[in-house]
């Protein structure tokens, strides 16, 4: 799912990709499936003619791959919603379709998850609802399935008699729809818990069941996800645990399925020969096979390791979490800080994404060792010098620090003692205090500049490691305005440009220390495009960047725009319509929607890259003004459904 691919394991154990190019997108219909873009694919089904059906979840479609490998859209118009019953399936609206199954007559059933329905596409391509009224609730047993309430149905399966089984996940039940359309609860009492083995399945407790499968003997298997078990209901309706102990730590393949640990088992299938049940052991990153005649467990695919949310694949297939600072090194690699994921990642010139620093564990450990093995604490702003030493801002305790990663990949603390304050000028940068570092920059001589939003100053760390104030409250007192330094950039002559979000202006400090305003009239408004920048309204100026030609670019997070001040002092909008959102890839940047643009950097050719932070993307504006996404997609990956998160509770007095 997170790799946006469908993969196949042959009976001799060889794995290949059969659909998906790794990008989280929609495209490729009419061409080879392996070149097509999918977006978080979920359920799969295969019909008797060998067509593969894919629940292309976040595209709100079902795609079909024919035996020749050509992909088309089979159901769904791409709009998240509910419509189209009684008409062509391709003109109907689905909402996060997640489970699929197909019968012998070629009818495809779709668990239309967020519509709280199960729908059917018949052999003529007409779509209809077979279960669910659309509201997430529980009702309707012993009546028509189309009048019943389901709650986020997921996996679905058919038995030989034509009964449809639905993993009614949100209701902690498995429901059954008989061939006459009557619905009943087959397993689960609605309680999110574990109980009931060796008793009636309808009186047992399940916990978010997500998958169902039926064997040749008519036994139903249930992926009892949050109980970390696979349960089985026999022909007499008695439920037992077939696989799993409830413990999550991986204990290897086992001769006995019931003694094998699972971690969030997610999906199930039976082999056509009826001899083996396949289990997606989701958080062990494996597919496991269980012999039905003896319970022996073998790993079919997966080595237990997961590439981090797209690492090793194309940038547009990676899941990003609030990308913040961004720089380019001498090799042309784009480095960006992922504040939420506690990592720094890199995008190579050939478009592949990987992790540059951090393990995703939050912390400040690892100094003196490899950055890839270190813990980072919400890395944000970044700068890089001419020797490829990377500097980044991080939290530590109640204060802030700057850490450095050298060209060899060794990490160390560069500035800051982790305490809040303003002390330390004239001494070692490592002993200095900061209140809230808002940005950093490096000049041509390798001096590192650090801005502090609360201290309202700019400080410089020289080659000797000593920190000194460059400008502060004394220098800014003549403004008669409260200064809040947000972004900073240094030009080739050593002039400092900084954005002042307090006064809604952009200012310049020349090498002689003279301070002037280069943009903004002080009004908290958007105005003035096409005229002098100093007469324009600039609202919420943030990150700054200088183009190879010397034009100054301003990221306005609050107004979802990027603006430019050219050499003549004229201001224009180069990206964003002013309406926060995501749109426009492949077209002019000034007609695209962006959301909270944060930091920017230019490559040697003059292409502008920026962190489109609240869209969780890295986007590029080329020299023609065309905008595209180079990394990330709309699926924010920190709290993906089903993954574990850390929760801390403080009992305050």
XYZ file of C-alpha atoms in Angstrom, residues 70-483:
414
model
C -3.162 -3.393 -19.483
C -4.812 -1.298 -16.775
C -8.163 0.515 -16.965
C -10.625 2.043 -14.533
C -13.436 -0.400 -13.812
C -15.465 1.587 -11.262
C -15.419 5.060 -9.765
C -15.166 8.547 -11.208
C -12.436 9.666 -8.806
C -14.727 11.878 -6.731
C -15.017 10.951 -3.056
C -18.747 10.555 -2.518
C -21.763 8.390 -3.186
C -23.631 8.351 -6.476
C -24.320 6.340 -9.575
C -26.381 3.338 -8.496
C -28.239 1.895 -11.459
C -25.795 3.328 -13.975
C -22.314 2.627 -15.365
C -19.818 1.865 -12.619
C -17.220 4.180 -14.147
C -19.584 7.124 -13.655
C -20.341 6.323 -10.009
C -18.678 7.913 -6.988
C -16.910 5.728 -4.426
C -15.339 6.761 -1.126
C -12.135 4.964 -0.151
C -12.977 1.514 -1.571
C -11.041 -1.023 0.465
C -12.146 -4.621 -0.093
C -13.032 -6.638 -3.193
C -14.316 -10.068 -4.097
C -15.696 -11.563 -7.296
C -18.183 -14.388 -7.867
C -18.284 -17.099 -10.511
C -20.677 -15.045 -12.664
C -18.175 -12.179 -12.869
C -19.977 -9.835 -10.463
C -17.502 -7.692 -8.513
C -18.323 -6.716 -4.933
C -16.755 -3.582 -3.444
C -16.450 -2.665 0.230
C -17.126 1.046 -0.258
C -15.637 1.812 3.116
C -16.371 5.453 3.805
C -19.783 5.201 2.178
C -20.526 2.446 4.730
C -21.853 0.233 1.960
C -21.035 -2.853 -0.054
C -21.701 -2.360 -3.744
C -21.818 -4.683 -6.729
C -20.796 -4.200 -10.334
C -22.522 -6.773 -12.520
C -21.183 -8.360 -15.672
C -22.725 -5.530 -17.693
C -20.838 -2.857 -15.748
C -23.871 -1.561 -13.811
C -23.303 -0.664 -10.167
C -25.746 -1.107 -7.284
C -25.757 -1.290 -3.491
C -26.169 -4.709 -1.888
C -25.641 -3.783 1.769
C -25.621 -0.634 3.876
C -27.649 2.566 4.082
C -24.640 4.875 4.213
C -24.543 5.960 7.854
C -21.802 4.549 10.127
C -23.907 2.656 12.641
C -25.204 -0.804 13.510
C -28.691 -2.041 12.685
C -30.741 -4.190 10.363
C -30.059 -7.804 11.322
C -32.634 -10.273 9.967
C -33.842 -7.713 7.437
C -32.836 -6.578 3.952
C -29.092 -5.847 3.800
C -29.683 -2.633 1.850
C -31.630 -1.284 4.855
C -28.945 -2.210 7.406
C -26.246 0.007 8.845
C -22.573 -0.889 8.457
C -19.601 0.940 9.933
C -16.505 1.165 7.751
C -16.734 -2.263 6.069
C -13.383 -3.585 4.966
C -12.588 -7.123 3.820
C -15.298 -9.141 2.045
C -15.528 -12.747 0.869
C -17.998 -15.181 -0.733
C -18.557 -18.830 0.068
C -19.605 -21.596 -2.318
C -23.283 -21.089 -1.442
C -23.202 -17.416 -2.411
C -23.174 -15.962 1.114
C -21.330 -12.657 1.321
C -19.239 -12.080 4.454
C -18.367 -8.523 5.470
C -15.702 -7.509 7.972
C -17.825 -4.783 9.580
C -14.773 -3.276 11.168
C -16.206 -0.343 13.066
C -18.925 -2.549 14.559
C -16.419 -5.240 15.642
C -18.497 -7.815 13.816
C -18.566 -9.997 10.737
C -21.917 -9.744 8.956
C -23.355 -12.232 6.476
C -25.670 -11.468 3.565
C -27.391 -14.585 2.228
C -28.331 -15.090 -1.448
C -31.792 -13.643 -0.716
C -30.283 -10.363 0.543
C -30.968 -10.877 4.257
C -28.243 -9.708 6.639
C -27.293 -11.205 10.007
C -24.360 -10.999 12.398
C -22.184 -14.055 11.854
C -19.432 -13.289 14.378
C -18.804 -10.669 17.044
C -20.946 -9.154 19.760
C -19.908 -5.575 19.029
C -17.481 -5.296 21.927
C -13.926 -4.266 21.043
C -12.255 -7.013 23.041
C -11.140 -10.640 22.953
C -13.406 -13.409 24.203
C -15.633 -16.290 23.179
C -13.350 -19.043 21.919
C -15.082 -22.446 21.779
C -18.503 -20.831 21.899
C -20.978 -19.348 19.417
C -19.200 -16.901 17.107
C -21.984 -14.328 17.409
C -21.335 -14.115 21.164
C -17.564 -13.714 20.867
C -15.708 -10.418 20.947
C -13.596 -9.170 18.041
C -11.408 -6.069 17.763
C -11.511 -4.251 14.428
C -11.739 -7.248 12.070
C -10.342 -6.274 8.684
C -10.146 -9.413 6.567
C -12.221 -12.525 5.895
C -11.624 -15.667 3.844
C -13.472 -18.955 3.322
C -11.865 -22.357 2.762
C -13.215 -25.276 0.707
C -14.866 -26.811 3.755
C -16.816 -23.628 4.430
C -14.807 -22.487 7.470
C -14.586 -18.726 7.790
C -11.294 -17.098 8.812
C -11.247 -13.619 10.346
C -8.285 -11.252 10.601
C -9.013 -10.123 14.172
C -6.630 -7.250 13.716
C -6.376 -5.514 17.061
C -6.445 -8.834 18.912
C -3.389 -9.873 16.852
C -5.061 -13.158 15.980
C -6.731 -15.017 13.145
C -9.989 -16.586 14.301
C -11.868 -19.442 12.643
C -15.600 -20.123 12.620
C -16.490 -23.714 11.705
C -19.619 -25.097 10.061
C -21.419 -25.271 13.415
C -20.771 -21.593 14.135
C -18.146 -22.231 16.828
C -15.254 -19.751 16.957
C -11.664 -20.558 17.930
C -8.269 -18.927 17.564
C -6.525 -20.390 14.529
C -3.333 -18.317 14.637
C -1.754 -15.865 17.037
C -1.309 -15.550 20.779
C -2.183 -11.908 21.218
C 1.510 -11.105 21.745
C 3.077 -8.867 19.103
C 6.803 -9.567 19.331
C 7.979 -11.570 16.341
C 8.831 -15.139 17.401
C 9.586 -16.630 14.018
C 7.829 -19.241 11.937
C 6.414 -22.074 13.984
C 5.151 -25.594 13.591
C 1.949 -24.561 15.368
C -0.028 -21.563 14.112
C -1.717 -20.847 17.415
C 1.714 -20.339 19.032
C 2.942 -17.921 16.342
C 2.863 -14.233 17.186
C 1.166 -11.802 14.803
C 1.149 -8.015 14.818
C -1.969 -6.461 13.308
C -2.917 -9.232 10.863
C -4.684 -7.375 8.120
C -5.805 -9.401 5.117
C -6.457 -13.065 4.365
C -6.694 -15.336 1.343
C -6.813 -19.059 0.672
C -4.791 -20.699 -2.074
C -6.807 -22.180 -4.956
C -5.717 -25.690 -3.979
C -7.335 -25.143 -0.588
C -4.258 -26.265 1.333
C -2.988 -22.990 2.757
C -4.237 -19.782 4.340
C -2.216 -16.643 3.582
C -2.018 -13.925 6.219
C -0.721 -10.376 5.828
C 1.222 -9.978 9.080
C 1.202 -6.250 8.665
C 3.481 -4.812 11.326
C 5.908 -7.706 11.005
C 6.176 -6.721 7.308
C 5.617 -10.273 6.125
C 3.111 -12.464 4.326
C 2.762 -15.728 6.217
C 1.391 -19.026 4.965
C -0.376 -21.519 7.251
C -0.987 -25.121 6.254
C -4.636 -25.904 6.880
C -3.919 -29.601 7.402
C -1.405 -29.123 10.209
C -0.970 -25.498 11.138
C 2.663 -25.161 10.121
C 3.669 -21.510 9.467
C 6.087 -20.370 6.762
C 6.986 -16.869 5.584
C 5.990 -16.435 1.950
C 7.290 -12.886 1.438
C 9.021 -10.176 3.426
C 12.086 -10.089 5.637
C 10.571 -8.139 8.517
C 12.043 -4.810 7.535
C 10.199 -1.899 6.010
C 11.721 0.849 3.957
C 10.725 4.043 5.718
C 7.570 5.366 4.070
C 8.935 5.215 0.549
C 12.725 5.202 1.039
C 14.440 3.627 -1.924
C 11.619 4.520 -4.279
C 10.569 7.553 -6.302
C 10.110 10.769 -4.373
C 6.478 11.185 -5.360
C 5.710 7.824 -3.800
C 7.130 8.759 -0.394
C 5.068 9.817 2.591
C 6.366 13.034 4.135
C 5.533 14.633 7.465
C 5.579 18.446 7.613
C 8.765 19.063 5.584
C 10.470 22.224 6.832
C 14.049 23.265 6.028
C 15.470 22.520 2.585
C 18.950 22.780 1.008
C 20.897 21.379 -1.980
C 24.385 19.924 -1.601
C 27.254 20.042 -4.085
C 26.172 16.726 -5.662
C 22.745 18.088 -6.496
C 21.007 16.104 -3.745
C 18.008 17.845 -2.232
C 17.994 17.548 1.584
C 14.934 18.384 3.646
C 13.970 18.127 7.298
C 10.871 16.172 8.265
C 9.880 17.696 11.567
C 7.157 15.194 12.390
C 9.146 12.100 11.398
C 12.314 13.261 13.236
C 14.386 12.669 10.126
C 16.335 14.450 7.437
C 15.750 12.903 4.033
C 17.374 13.322 0.648
C 16.138 13.285 -2.916
C 18.776 12.237 -5.428
C 19.079 13.838 -8.881
C 17.442 10.731 -10.364
C 14.371 11.247 -8.155
C 14.859 8.524 -5.519
C 14.193 9.339 -1.876
C 16.131 8.066 1.143
C 16.930 8.890 4.748
C 19.994 11.099 5.337
C 19.832 11.344 9.137
C 17.666 10.123 11.993
C 15.971 6.920 13.048
C 12.485 8.454 13.577
C 12.952 8.085 17.338
C 12.685 11.491 18.969
C 15.818 12.562 20.823
C 19.243 14.199 20.671
C 21.457 11.143 20.988
C 24.220 10.017 18.669
C 26.682 12.928 18.613
C 30.091 11.773 17.426
C 28.627 8.897 15.420
C 26.820 8.383 12.132
C 23.914 10.743 11.580
C 21.872 7.910 10.070
C 21.990 6.178 13.475
C 21.296 9.281 15.570
C 18.019 10.396 17.088
C 16.729 13.821 16.059
C 14.246 16.039 17.853
C 11.840 17.695 15.429
C 14.479 19.028 12.992
C 13.277 22.154 11.253
C 15.367 24.866 9.575
C 18.560 23.952 7.710
C 21.594 25.496 6.023
C 24.595 24.038 4.179
C 28.055 25.452 3.576
C 30.405 25.131 0.611
C 32.030 22.028 2.099
C 28.688 20.214 2.430
C 28.537 20.571 6.200
C 24.832 20.546 7.020
C 23.442 22.598 9.925
C 19.952 22.073 11.315
C 17.815 23.459 14.109
C 16.459 21.141 16.778
C 14.738 21.291 20.138
C 16.554 20.157 23.248
C 14.965 20.327 26.669
C 13.308 23.708 27.078
C 15.696 25.358 24.641
C 17.058 25.039 21.144
C 20.285 23.841 19.587
C 21.967 23.690 16.191
C 23.509 20.368 15.184
C 25.922 19.728 12.344
C 26.423 16.787 10.006
C 29.788 16.867 8.254
C 30.572 15.637 4.767
C 31.430 12.192 6.130
C 28.012 11.883 7.778
C 29.170 12.380 11.388
C 26.779 14.347 13.593
C 27.680 16.722 16.430
C 26.211 19.617 18.386
C 27.315 22.952 16.915
C 25.574 25.630 18.990
C 23.293 25.884 21.999
C 23.318 24.492 25.531
C 19.686 23.379 25.503
C 18.580 26.095 27.919
C 16.279 29.018 27.236
C 17.900 32.420 27.419
C 20.037 34.976 25.624
C 23.382 34.364 27.319
C 26.653 33.407 25.665
C 27.703 36.203 23.309
C 31.472 36.439 23.075
C 31.946 32.823 24.166
C 31.711 29.346 22.668
C 28.532 28.817 20.667
C 28.079 25.469 22.435
C 27.542 27.354 25.725
C 25.060 29.881 24.341
C 21.348 29.970 25.126
C 18.474 30.503 22.713
C 14.777 31.038 23.225
C 13.297 30.087 19.854
C 15.539 29.691 16.799
C 13.526 30.657 13.747
C 16.081 30.199 10.947
C 19.745 29.697 10.103
C 21.923 30.638 7.131
C 25.554 30.305 6.021
C 27.589 32.930 4.177
C 30.327 32.351 1.618
C 33.023 32.337 4.296
C 31.288 29.600 6.279
C 29.939 31.812 9.073
C 26.649 30.503 10.449
C 23.871 33.003 11.229
C 21.172 32.136 13.749
C 17.954 34.101 14.231
C 15.937 34.030 17.448
C 12.252 34.896 17.281
C 11.871 35.691 20.993
C 15.271 37.255 21.604
C 14.687 39.343 18.448
C 18.277 39.126 17.335
C 20.653 37.713 14.723
C 23.806 36.014 15.940
C 26.831 34.747 14.046
C 29.123 31.801 14.770
C 32.524 32.165 13.150
C 35.160 29.605 12.245
C 36.550 29.939 15.781
C 33.273 28.658 17.247
C 32.592 31.946 19.064
C 29.083 33.401 18.924
C 28.461 37.131 18.579
C 25.384 39.288 18.047
C 25.147 40.903 14.616
C 21.907 42.787 15.173
C 19.466 42.945 18.048
C 17.100 45.128 20.011
C 19.551 48.053 20.062
C 19.874 48.072 16.286
C 16.134 47.625 15.811
C 15.006 50.188 18.399
C 14.873 52.978 15.818
C 12.126 51.140 13.887
C 9.443 51.941 16.427
C 7.983 48.515 15.657
C 8.179 45.127 17.318
C 10.569 42.936 15.346
